[in-house]
Each structure stands twice: as C-alpha cells, then as structure tokens.
PDB file of C-alpha atoms and ligand atoms in Angstrom:
ATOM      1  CA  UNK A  18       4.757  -1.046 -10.815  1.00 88.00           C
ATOM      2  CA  UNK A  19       7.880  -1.945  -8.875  1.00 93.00           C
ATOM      3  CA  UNK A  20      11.120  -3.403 -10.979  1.00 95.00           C
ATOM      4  CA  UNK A  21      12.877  -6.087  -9.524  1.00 96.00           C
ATOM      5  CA  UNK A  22      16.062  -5.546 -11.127  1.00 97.00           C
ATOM      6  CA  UNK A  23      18.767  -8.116 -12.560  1.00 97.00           C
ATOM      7  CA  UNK A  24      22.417  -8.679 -11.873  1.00 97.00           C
ATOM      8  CA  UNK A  25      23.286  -6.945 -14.154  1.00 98.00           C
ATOM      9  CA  UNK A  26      21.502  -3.908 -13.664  1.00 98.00           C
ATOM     10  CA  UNK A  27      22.002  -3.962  -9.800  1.00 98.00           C
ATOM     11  CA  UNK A  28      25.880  -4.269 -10.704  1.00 98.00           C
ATOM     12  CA  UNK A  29      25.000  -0.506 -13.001  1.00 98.00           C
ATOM     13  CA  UNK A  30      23.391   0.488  -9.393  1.00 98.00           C
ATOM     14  CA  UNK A  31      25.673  -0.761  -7.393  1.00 98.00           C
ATOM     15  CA  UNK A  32      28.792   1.242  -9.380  1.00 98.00           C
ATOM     16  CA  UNK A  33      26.865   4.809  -9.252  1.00 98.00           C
ATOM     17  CA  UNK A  34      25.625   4.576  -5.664  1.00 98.00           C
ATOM     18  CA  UNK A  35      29.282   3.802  -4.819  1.00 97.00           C
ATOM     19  CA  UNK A  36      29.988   6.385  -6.421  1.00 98.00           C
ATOM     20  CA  UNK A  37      27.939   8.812  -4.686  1.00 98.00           C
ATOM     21  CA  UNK A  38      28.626   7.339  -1.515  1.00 97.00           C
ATOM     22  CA  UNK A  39      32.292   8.261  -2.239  1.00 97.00           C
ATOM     23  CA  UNK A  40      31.749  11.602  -3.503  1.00 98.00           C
ATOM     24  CA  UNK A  41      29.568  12.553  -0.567  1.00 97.00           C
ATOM     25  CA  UNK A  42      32.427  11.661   1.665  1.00 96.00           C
ATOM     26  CA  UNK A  43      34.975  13.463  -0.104  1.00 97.00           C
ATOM     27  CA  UNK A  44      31.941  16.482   0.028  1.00 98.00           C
ATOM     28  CA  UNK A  45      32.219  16.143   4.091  1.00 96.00           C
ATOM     29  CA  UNK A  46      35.885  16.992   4.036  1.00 96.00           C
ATOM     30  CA  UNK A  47      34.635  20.543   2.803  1.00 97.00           C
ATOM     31  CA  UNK A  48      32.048  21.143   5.757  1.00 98.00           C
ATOM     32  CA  UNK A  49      34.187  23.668   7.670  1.00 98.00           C
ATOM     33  CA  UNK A  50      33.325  27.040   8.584  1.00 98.00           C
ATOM     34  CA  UNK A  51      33.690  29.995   6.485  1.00 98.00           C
ATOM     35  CA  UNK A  52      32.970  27.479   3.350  1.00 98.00           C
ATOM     36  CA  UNK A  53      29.804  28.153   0.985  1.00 98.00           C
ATOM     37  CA  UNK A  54      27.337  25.973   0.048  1.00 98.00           C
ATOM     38  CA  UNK A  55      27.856  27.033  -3.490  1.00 98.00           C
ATOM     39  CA  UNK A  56      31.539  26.176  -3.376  1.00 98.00           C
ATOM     40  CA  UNK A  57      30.825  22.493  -2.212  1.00 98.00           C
ATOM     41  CA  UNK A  58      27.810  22.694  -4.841  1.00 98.00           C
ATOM     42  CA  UNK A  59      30.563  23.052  -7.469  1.00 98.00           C
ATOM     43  CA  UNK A  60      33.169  20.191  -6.347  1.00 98.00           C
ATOM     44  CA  UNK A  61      29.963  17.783  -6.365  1.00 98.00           C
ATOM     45  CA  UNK A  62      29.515  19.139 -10.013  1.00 98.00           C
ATOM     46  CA  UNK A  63      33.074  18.329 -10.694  1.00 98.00           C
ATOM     47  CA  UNK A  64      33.393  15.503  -9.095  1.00 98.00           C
ATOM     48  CA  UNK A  65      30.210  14.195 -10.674  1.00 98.00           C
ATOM     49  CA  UNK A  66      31.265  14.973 -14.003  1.00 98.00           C
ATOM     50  CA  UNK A  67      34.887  13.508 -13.554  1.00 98.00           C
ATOM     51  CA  UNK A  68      33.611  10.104 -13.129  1.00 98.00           C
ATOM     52  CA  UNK A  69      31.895  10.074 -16.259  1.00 98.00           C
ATOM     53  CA  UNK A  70      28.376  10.826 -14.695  1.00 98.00           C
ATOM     54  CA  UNK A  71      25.643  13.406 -14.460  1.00 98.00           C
ATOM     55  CA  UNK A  72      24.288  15.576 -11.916  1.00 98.00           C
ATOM     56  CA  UNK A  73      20.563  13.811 -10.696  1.00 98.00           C
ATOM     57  CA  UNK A  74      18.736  16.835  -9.380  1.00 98.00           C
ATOM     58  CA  UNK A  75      20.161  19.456 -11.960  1.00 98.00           C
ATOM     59  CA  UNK A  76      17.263  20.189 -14.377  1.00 97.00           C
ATOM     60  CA  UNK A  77      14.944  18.191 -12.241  1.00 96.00           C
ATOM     61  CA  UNK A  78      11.945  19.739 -12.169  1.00 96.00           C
ATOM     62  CA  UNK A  79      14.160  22.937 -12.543  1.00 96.00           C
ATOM     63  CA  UNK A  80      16.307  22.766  -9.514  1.00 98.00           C
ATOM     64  CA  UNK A  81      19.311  24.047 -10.236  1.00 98.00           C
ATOM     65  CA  UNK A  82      22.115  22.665  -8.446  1.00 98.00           C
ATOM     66  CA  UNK A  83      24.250  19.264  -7.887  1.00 98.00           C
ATOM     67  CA  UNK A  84      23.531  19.432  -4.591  1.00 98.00           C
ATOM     68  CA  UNK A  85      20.787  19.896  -2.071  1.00 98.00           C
ATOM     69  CA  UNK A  86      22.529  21.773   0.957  1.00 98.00           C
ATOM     70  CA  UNK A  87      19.911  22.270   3.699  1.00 98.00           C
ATOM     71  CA  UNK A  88      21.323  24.168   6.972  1.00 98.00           C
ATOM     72  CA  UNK A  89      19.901  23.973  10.296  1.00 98.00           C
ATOM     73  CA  UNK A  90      16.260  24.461  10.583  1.00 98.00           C
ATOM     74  CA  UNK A  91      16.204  23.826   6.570  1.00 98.00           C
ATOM     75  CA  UNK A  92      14.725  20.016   6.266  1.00 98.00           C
ATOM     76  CA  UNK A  93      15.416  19.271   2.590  1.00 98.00           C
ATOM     77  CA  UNK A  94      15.718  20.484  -0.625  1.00 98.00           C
ATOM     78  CA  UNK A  95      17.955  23.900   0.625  1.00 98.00           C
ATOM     79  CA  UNK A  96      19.767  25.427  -2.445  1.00 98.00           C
ATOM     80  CA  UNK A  97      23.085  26.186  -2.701  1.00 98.00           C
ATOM     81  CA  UNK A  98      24.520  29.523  -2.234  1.00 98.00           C
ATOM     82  CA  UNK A  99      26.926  32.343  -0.993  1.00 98.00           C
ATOM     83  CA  UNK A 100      25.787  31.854   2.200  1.00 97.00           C
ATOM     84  CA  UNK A 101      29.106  31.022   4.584  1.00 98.00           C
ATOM     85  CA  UNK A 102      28.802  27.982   7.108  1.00 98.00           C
ATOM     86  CA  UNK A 103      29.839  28.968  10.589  1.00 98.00           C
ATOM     87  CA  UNK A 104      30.984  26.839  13.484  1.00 98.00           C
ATOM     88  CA  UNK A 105      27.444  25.248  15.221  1.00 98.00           C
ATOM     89  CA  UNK A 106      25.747  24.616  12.300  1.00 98.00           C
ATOM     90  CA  UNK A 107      24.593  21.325  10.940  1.00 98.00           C
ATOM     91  CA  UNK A 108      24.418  20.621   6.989  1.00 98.00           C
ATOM     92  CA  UNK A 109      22.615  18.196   5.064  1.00 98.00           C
ATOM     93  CA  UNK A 110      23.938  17.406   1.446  1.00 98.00           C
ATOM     94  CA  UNK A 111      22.079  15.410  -0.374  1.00 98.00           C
ATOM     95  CA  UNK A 112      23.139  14.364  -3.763  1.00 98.00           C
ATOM     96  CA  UNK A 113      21.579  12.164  -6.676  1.00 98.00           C
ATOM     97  CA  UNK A 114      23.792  11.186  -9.834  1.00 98.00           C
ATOM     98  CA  UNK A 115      23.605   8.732 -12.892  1.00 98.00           C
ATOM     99  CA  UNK A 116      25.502   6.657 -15.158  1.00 98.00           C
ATOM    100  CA  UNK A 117      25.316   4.319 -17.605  1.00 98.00           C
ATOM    101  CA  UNK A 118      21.652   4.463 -17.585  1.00 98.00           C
ATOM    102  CA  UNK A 119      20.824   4.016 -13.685  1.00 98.00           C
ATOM    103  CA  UNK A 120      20.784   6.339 -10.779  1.00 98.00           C
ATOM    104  CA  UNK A 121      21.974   6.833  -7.389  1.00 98.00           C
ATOM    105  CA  UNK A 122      20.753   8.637  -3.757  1.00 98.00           C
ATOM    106  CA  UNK A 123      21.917   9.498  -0.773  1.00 98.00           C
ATOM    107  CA  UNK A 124      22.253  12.301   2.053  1.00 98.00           C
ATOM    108  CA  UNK A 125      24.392  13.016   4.876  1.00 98.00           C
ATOM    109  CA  UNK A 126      23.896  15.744   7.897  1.00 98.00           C
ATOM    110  CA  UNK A 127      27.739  17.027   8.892  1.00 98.00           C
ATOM    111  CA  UNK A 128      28.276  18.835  12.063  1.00 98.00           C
ATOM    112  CA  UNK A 129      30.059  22.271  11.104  1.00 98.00           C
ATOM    113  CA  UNK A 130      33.056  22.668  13.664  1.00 98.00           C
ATOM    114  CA  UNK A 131      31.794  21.857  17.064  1.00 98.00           C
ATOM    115  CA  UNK A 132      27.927  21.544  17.646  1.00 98.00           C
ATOM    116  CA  UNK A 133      26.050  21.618  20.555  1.00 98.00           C
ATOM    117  CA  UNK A 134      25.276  18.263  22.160  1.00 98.00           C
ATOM    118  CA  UNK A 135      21.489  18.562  21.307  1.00 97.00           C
ATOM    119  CA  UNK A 136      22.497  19.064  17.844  1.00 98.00           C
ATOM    120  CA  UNK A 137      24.933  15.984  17.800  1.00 98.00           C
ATOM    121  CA  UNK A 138      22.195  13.809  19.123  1.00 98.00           C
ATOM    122  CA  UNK A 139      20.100  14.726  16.670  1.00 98.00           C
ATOM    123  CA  UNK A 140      22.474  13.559  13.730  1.00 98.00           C
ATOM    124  CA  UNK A 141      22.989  10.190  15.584  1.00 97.00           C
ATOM    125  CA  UNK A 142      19.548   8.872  16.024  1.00 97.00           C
ATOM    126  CA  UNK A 143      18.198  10.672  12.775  1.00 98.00           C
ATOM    127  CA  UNK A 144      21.355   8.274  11.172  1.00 97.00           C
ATOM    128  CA  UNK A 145      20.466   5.396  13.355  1.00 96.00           C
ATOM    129  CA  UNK A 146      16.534   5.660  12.575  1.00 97.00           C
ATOM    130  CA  UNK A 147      17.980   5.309   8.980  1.00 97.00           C
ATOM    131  CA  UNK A 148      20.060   2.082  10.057  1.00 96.00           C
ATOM    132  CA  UNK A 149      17.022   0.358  11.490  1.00 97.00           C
ATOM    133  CA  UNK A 150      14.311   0.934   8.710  1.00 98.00           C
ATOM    134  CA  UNK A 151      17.097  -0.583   6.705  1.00 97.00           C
ATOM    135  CA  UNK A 152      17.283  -3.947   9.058  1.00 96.00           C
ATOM    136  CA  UNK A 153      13.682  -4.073   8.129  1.00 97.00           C
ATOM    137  CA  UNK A 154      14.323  -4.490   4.587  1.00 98.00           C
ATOM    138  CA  UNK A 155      14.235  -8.451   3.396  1.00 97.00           C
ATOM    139  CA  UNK A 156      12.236 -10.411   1.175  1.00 98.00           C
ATOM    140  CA  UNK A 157       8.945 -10.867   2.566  1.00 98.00           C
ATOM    141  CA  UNK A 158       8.763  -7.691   4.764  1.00 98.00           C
ATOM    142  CA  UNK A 159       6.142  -4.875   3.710  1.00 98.00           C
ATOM    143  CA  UNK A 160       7.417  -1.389   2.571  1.00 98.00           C
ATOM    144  CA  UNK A 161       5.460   0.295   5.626  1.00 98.00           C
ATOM    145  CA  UNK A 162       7.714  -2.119   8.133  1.00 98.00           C
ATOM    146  CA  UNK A 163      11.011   0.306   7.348  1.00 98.00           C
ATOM    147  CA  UNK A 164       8.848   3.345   8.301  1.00 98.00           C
ATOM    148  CA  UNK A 165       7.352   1.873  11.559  1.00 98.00           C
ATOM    149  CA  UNK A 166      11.056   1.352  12.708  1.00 98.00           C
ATOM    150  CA  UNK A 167      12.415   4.671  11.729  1.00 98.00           C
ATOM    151  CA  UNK A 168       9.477   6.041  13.493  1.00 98.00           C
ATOM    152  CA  UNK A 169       9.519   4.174  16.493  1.00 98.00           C
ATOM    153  CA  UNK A 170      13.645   4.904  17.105  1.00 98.00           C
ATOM    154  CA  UNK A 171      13.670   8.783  16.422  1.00 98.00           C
ATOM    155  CA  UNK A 172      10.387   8.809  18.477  1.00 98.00           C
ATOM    156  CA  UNK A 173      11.686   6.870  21.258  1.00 97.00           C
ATOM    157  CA  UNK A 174      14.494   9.484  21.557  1.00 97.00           C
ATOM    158  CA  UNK A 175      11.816  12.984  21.745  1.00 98.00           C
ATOM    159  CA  UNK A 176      12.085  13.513  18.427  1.00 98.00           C
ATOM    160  CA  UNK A 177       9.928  13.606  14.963  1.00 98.00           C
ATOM    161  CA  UNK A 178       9.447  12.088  11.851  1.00 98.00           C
ATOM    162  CA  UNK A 179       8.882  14.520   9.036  1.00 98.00           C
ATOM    163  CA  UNK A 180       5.774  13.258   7.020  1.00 98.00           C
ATOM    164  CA  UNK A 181       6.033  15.681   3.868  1.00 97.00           C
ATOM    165  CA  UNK A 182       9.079  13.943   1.781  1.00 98.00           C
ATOM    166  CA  UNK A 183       9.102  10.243   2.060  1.00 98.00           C
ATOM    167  CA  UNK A 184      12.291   8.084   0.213  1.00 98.00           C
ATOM    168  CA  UNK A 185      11.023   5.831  -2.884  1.00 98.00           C
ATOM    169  CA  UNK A 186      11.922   3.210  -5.372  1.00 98.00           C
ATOM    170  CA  UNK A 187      15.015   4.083  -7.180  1.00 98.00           C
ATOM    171  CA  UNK A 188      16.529   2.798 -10.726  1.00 98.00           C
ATOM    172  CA  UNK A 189      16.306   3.759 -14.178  1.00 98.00           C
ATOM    173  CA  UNK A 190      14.327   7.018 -12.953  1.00 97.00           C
ATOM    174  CA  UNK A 191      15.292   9.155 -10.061  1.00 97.00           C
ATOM    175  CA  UNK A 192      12.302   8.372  -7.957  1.00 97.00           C
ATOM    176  CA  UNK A 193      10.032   5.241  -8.968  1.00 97.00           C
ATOM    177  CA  UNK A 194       7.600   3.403  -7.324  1.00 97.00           C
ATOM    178  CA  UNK A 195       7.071   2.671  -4.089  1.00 98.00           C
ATOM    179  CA  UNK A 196       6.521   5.247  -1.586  1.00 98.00           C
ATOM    180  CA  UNK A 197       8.777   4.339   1.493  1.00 98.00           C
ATOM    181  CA  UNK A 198       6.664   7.292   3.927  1.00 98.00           C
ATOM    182  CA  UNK A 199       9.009   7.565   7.547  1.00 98.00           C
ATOM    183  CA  UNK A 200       6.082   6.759   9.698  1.00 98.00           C
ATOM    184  CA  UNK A 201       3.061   4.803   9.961  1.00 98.00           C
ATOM    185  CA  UNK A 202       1.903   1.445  11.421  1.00 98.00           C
ATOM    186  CA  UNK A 203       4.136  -1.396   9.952  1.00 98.00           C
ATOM    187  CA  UNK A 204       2.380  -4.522   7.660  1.00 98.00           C
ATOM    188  CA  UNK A 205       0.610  -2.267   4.923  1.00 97.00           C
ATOM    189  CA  UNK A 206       2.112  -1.689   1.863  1.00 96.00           C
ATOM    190  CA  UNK A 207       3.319  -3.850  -1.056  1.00 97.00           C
ATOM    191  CA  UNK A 208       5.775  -7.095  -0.017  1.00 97.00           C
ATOM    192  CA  UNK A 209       9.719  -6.339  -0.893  1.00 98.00           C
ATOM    193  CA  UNK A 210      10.985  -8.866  -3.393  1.00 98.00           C
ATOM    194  CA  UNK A 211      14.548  -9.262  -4.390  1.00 98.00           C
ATOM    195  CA  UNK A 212      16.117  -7.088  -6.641  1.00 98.00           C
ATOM    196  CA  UNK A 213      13.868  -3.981  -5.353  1.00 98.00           C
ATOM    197  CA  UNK A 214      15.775  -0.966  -5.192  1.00 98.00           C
ATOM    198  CA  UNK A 215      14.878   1.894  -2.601  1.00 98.00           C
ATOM    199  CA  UNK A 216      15.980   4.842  -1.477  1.00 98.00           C
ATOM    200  CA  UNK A 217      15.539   5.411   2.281  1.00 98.00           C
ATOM    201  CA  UNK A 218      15.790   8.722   3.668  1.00 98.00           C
ATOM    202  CA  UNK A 219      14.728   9.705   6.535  1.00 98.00           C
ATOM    203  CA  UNK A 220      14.366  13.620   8.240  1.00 98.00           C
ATOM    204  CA  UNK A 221      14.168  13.851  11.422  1.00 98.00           C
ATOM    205  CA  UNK A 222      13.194  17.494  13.402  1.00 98.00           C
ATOM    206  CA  UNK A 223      14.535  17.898  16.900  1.00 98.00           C
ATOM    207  CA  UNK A 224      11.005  20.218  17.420  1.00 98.00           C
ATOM    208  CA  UNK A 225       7.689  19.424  15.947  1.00 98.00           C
ATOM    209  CA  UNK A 226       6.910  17.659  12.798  1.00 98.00           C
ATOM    210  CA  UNK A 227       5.348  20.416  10.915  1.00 98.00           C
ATOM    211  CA  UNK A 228       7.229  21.392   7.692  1.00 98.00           C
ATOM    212  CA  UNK A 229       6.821  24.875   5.179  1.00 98.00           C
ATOM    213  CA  UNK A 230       8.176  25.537   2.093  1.00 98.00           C
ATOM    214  CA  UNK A 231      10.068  28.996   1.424  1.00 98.00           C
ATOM    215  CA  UNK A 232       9.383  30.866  -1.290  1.00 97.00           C
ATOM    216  CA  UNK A 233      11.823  30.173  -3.467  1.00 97.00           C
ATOM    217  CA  UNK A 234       9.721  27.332  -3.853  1.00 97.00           C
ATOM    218  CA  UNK A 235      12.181  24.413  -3.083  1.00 98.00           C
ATOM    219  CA  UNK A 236      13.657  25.130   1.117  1.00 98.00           C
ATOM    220  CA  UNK A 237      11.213  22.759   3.175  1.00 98.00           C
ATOM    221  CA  UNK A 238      12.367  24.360   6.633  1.00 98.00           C
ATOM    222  CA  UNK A 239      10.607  23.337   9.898  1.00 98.00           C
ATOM    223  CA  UNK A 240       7.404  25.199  10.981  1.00 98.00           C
ATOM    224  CA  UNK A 241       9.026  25.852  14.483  1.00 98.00           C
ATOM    225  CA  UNK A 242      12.123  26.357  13.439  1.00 98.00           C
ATOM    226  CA  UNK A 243      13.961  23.490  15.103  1.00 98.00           C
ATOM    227  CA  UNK A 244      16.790  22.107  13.860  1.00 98.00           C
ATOM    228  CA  UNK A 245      16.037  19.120  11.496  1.00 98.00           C
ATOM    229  CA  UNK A 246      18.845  16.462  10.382  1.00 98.00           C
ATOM    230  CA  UNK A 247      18.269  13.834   7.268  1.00 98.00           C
ATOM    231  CA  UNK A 248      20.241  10.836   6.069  1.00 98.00           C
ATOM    232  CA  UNK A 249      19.631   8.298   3.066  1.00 98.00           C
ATOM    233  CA  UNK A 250      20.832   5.305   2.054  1.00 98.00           C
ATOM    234  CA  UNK A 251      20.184   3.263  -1.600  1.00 98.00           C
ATOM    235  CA  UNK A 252      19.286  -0.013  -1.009  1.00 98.00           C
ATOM    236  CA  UNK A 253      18.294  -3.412  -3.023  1.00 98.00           C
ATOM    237  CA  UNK A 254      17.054  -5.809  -1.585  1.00 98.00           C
ATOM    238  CA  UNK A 255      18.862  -9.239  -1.542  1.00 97.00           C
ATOM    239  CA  UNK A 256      18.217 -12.895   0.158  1.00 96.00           C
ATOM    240  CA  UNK A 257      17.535 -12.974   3.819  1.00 94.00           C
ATOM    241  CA  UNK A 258      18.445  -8.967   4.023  1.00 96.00           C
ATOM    242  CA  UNK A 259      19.341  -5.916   2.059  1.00 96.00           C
ATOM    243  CA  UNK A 260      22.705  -4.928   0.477  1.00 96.00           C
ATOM    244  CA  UNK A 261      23.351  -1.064   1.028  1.00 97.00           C
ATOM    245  CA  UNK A 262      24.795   0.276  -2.557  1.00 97.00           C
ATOM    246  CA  UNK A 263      25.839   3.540  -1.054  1.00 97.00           C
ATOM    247  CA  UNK A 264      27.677   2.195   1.843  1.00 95.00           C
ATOM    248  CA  UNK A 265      31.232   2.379   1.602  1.00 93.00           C
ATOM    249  CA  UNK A 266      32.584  -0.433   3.204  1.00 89.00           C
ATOM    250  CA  UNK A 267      34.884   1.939   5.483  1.00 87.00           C
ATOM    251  CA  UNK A 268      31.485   3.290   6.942  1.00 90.00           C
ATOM    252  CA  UNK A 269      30.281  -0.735   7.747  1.00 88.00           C
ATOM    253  CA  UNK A 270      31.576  -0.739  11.369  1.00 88.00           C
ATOM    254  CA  UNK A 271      29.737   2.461  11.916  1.00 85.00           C
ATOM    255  CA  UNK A 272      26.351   1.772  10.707  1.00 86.00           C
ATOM    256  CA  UNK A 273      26.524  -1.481  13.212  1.00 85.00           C
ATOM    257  CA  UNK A 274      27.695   0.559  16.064  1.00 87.00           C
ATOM    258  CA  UNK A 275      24.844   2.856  15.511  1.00 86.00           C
ATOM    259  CA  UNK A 276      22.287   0.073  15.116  1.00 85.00           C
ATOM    260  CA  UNK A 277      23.927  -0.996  18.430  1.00 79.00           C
ATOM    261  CA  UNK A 278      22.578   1.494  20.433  1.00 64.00           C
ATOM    262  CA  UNK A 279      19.475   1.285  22.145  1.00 53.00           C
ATOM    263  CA  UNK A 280      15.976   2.768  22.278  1.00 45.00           C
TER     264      UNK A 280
HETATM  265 MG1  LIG B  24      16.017  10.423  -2.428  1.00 59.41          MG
END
C-alpha cells in the first residue's frame, strides 16, 4: 500500500529531511584528506542526536553506523572506519534519521581534494540523473517514469545505472512501498498521487553495471571495480510537481543548473 500523507505529517517530513539535508552539508565540510570515515560517522551521530533525533540506519537490520560512507569503487552501503581519505577519492555519505515519528533520506558523493576529471563527471551526471527522475515526479506520472529518465541521462553520458538497490517510498518506516528501480521502460508502475513520499537515489558506475557484495556482508562495490557515485533526494509529491524535502534552499540554483545541462 502506498500512504498519501497529510499536511501535517508532510510538515513532520518536511522538518527531518531538512534536517538531514543540513547535516549532510555540514558532513561535506569534513571530506578532506587525511579524515576517517569513522570520524565523520561520529559528527553525523552527534549531530543527529543534537537535534533531538535518531540515527535511521543504526540497528537497522544490524548495521552499525550513522552513516553509510562508500569510497570509490564502493556503490552503497560502505561502513565506516579507520580508513583515512586521501586526495582523488570520491565519497558517498548517505544518511537516514527520524523524529517525531517520521523519517528522512538522502546521499551525497564529495570529491576528496582534487579528483580527476573522469571522476568529477561522474558526480555531475550521477547528481543530474537524480535531478531529472525528480522532474518526472507529478500527480499522474507512473513510478517507472523517474527511472526511465535517470536511465536515459547517465546512459546518454557512457555510463550505468546500478540495478541492485533501487530508492522507495519513505514515511513512518525507513523504506515503504513503492519500489522506485533506476532503470526500466517508463509507464509501468503504480500512478503518483499527492502526498506520496519517495526517496530517489540513484548510483551510477562509471564501468559496468554489475554490483558484489563484500563480505562483511553490507559494501556493494562494483564488479569491475569502477568508480561508482550515488545521490538521493526525499521527495513528496505535490500539485503539478514535486516539493524536494531535503533540498536546502541554498542548493535550489544548483539543482536547476544541473537539470540545465544537456544530454
Ligand atoms: Mg534511501
């Protein structure tokens, strides 16, 4: 079943997506090298906590950190450790929280230092593919319409969609119904209503699509070990559009710029 939530509850979304939107961009400050993953694990923790909210993926399903940090060829899911950033590198930090009853989403990829120019392209059209399966989000449209589009822009630029890890319905559980898959024809799929509440994120691999999972059960890294880049917005749903809850509204002129360019 998908919820169409009130105004009141999307006001309880809107407040913790906001605030993981902020958090996540006080998180990006950190990406330098020489910092661990661990050590920007544990200002998300605080950070979390200070605002009167809890850590999302902690406990969930027994992960056991704020924070997913995924670095490089790592997709999703990475776990946070000792292990020291160093100029080059891109990270992904992806961070769930909730309060008062409702949770938030979303992910970032952060260029460590200077990356190469293959790299930076990467993180633009991964972030742009993310930007235009969210203009395909109105009343009316079907779920499998936002994965067409993200499919046909990173695809359009060389790259691939990951199929593995798709983003999903989002609300008074961390991952509800629907699906929202990053590929895949568009028209299929249940019709978006207002007041739906999803959580697109899609992962994009500069290489192949193919994905494995490490053994310490969570790392999803890329079979060819290309680099792989992933960004994720919350979203509900409104009249004639979407409203982005994670968005802060210092990040607006960028998402348009990025929906601006072409391909
Ligand atoms: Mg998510």
């Amino acid at each position: 079943m998908i919820v169409c939530r009130s105004k009141t509850e999307i006001e309880k979304l809107r407040r913790v997506n906001q605030l993981v939107g902020r958090i996540l961009t006080e998180l990006r400050q950190m990406v330098v090298p020489g910092v661990t993953t661990a050590e920007i694990d544990a200002s998300a923790e605080a950070l979390v906590r200070a605002a009167g909210a809890e850590p999302a993926f902690k406990g969930y399903h027994g992960f056991p950190a704020t924070v997913c940090a995924s670095v490089n060829e790592q997709i999703v899911h990475g776990i946070p450790s000792s292990r020291q950033l160093v100029e080059g590198d891109v990270l992904s930090l992806d961070m769930g929280a909730k309060l008062d009853g409702f949770y938030g989403d979303c992910a970032v990829t952060v260029p460590v230092g200077q990356v190469s120019t293959d790299a930076a392209r990467l993180l633009q059209v991964t972030e742009a593919a993310l930007f235009h399966g969210i203009e395909a989000v109105k009343p009316g449209a079907r779920v499998s319409d936002i994965g067409a589009a993200v499919q046909a822009h990173a695809e359009s630029h060389g790259f691939s969609v990951v199929r593995e890890f798709v983003g999903h319905g989002i609300g008074t559980s961390l991952h509800e119904e629907p699906q929202v898959a990053n590929y895949g024809p568009a028209g299929r799929g249940p019709r978006l209503a207002e007041g739906m509440t999803l959580a697109i994120e899609p992962m994009v691999n500069a290489g192949a699509s193919g994905v494995k999972v490490l053994s310490d059960g969570w790392t999803a890294v890329t079979r060819d070990g290309s680099l792989s880049a992933h960004f994720e917005h919350t979203v509900v749903v409104a009249e004639g559009g979407c409203e982005i809850l994670t968005l802060l509204d210092a990040d607006a002129a960028r998402a348009r710029d990025l929906l601006a360019i072409g391909g």
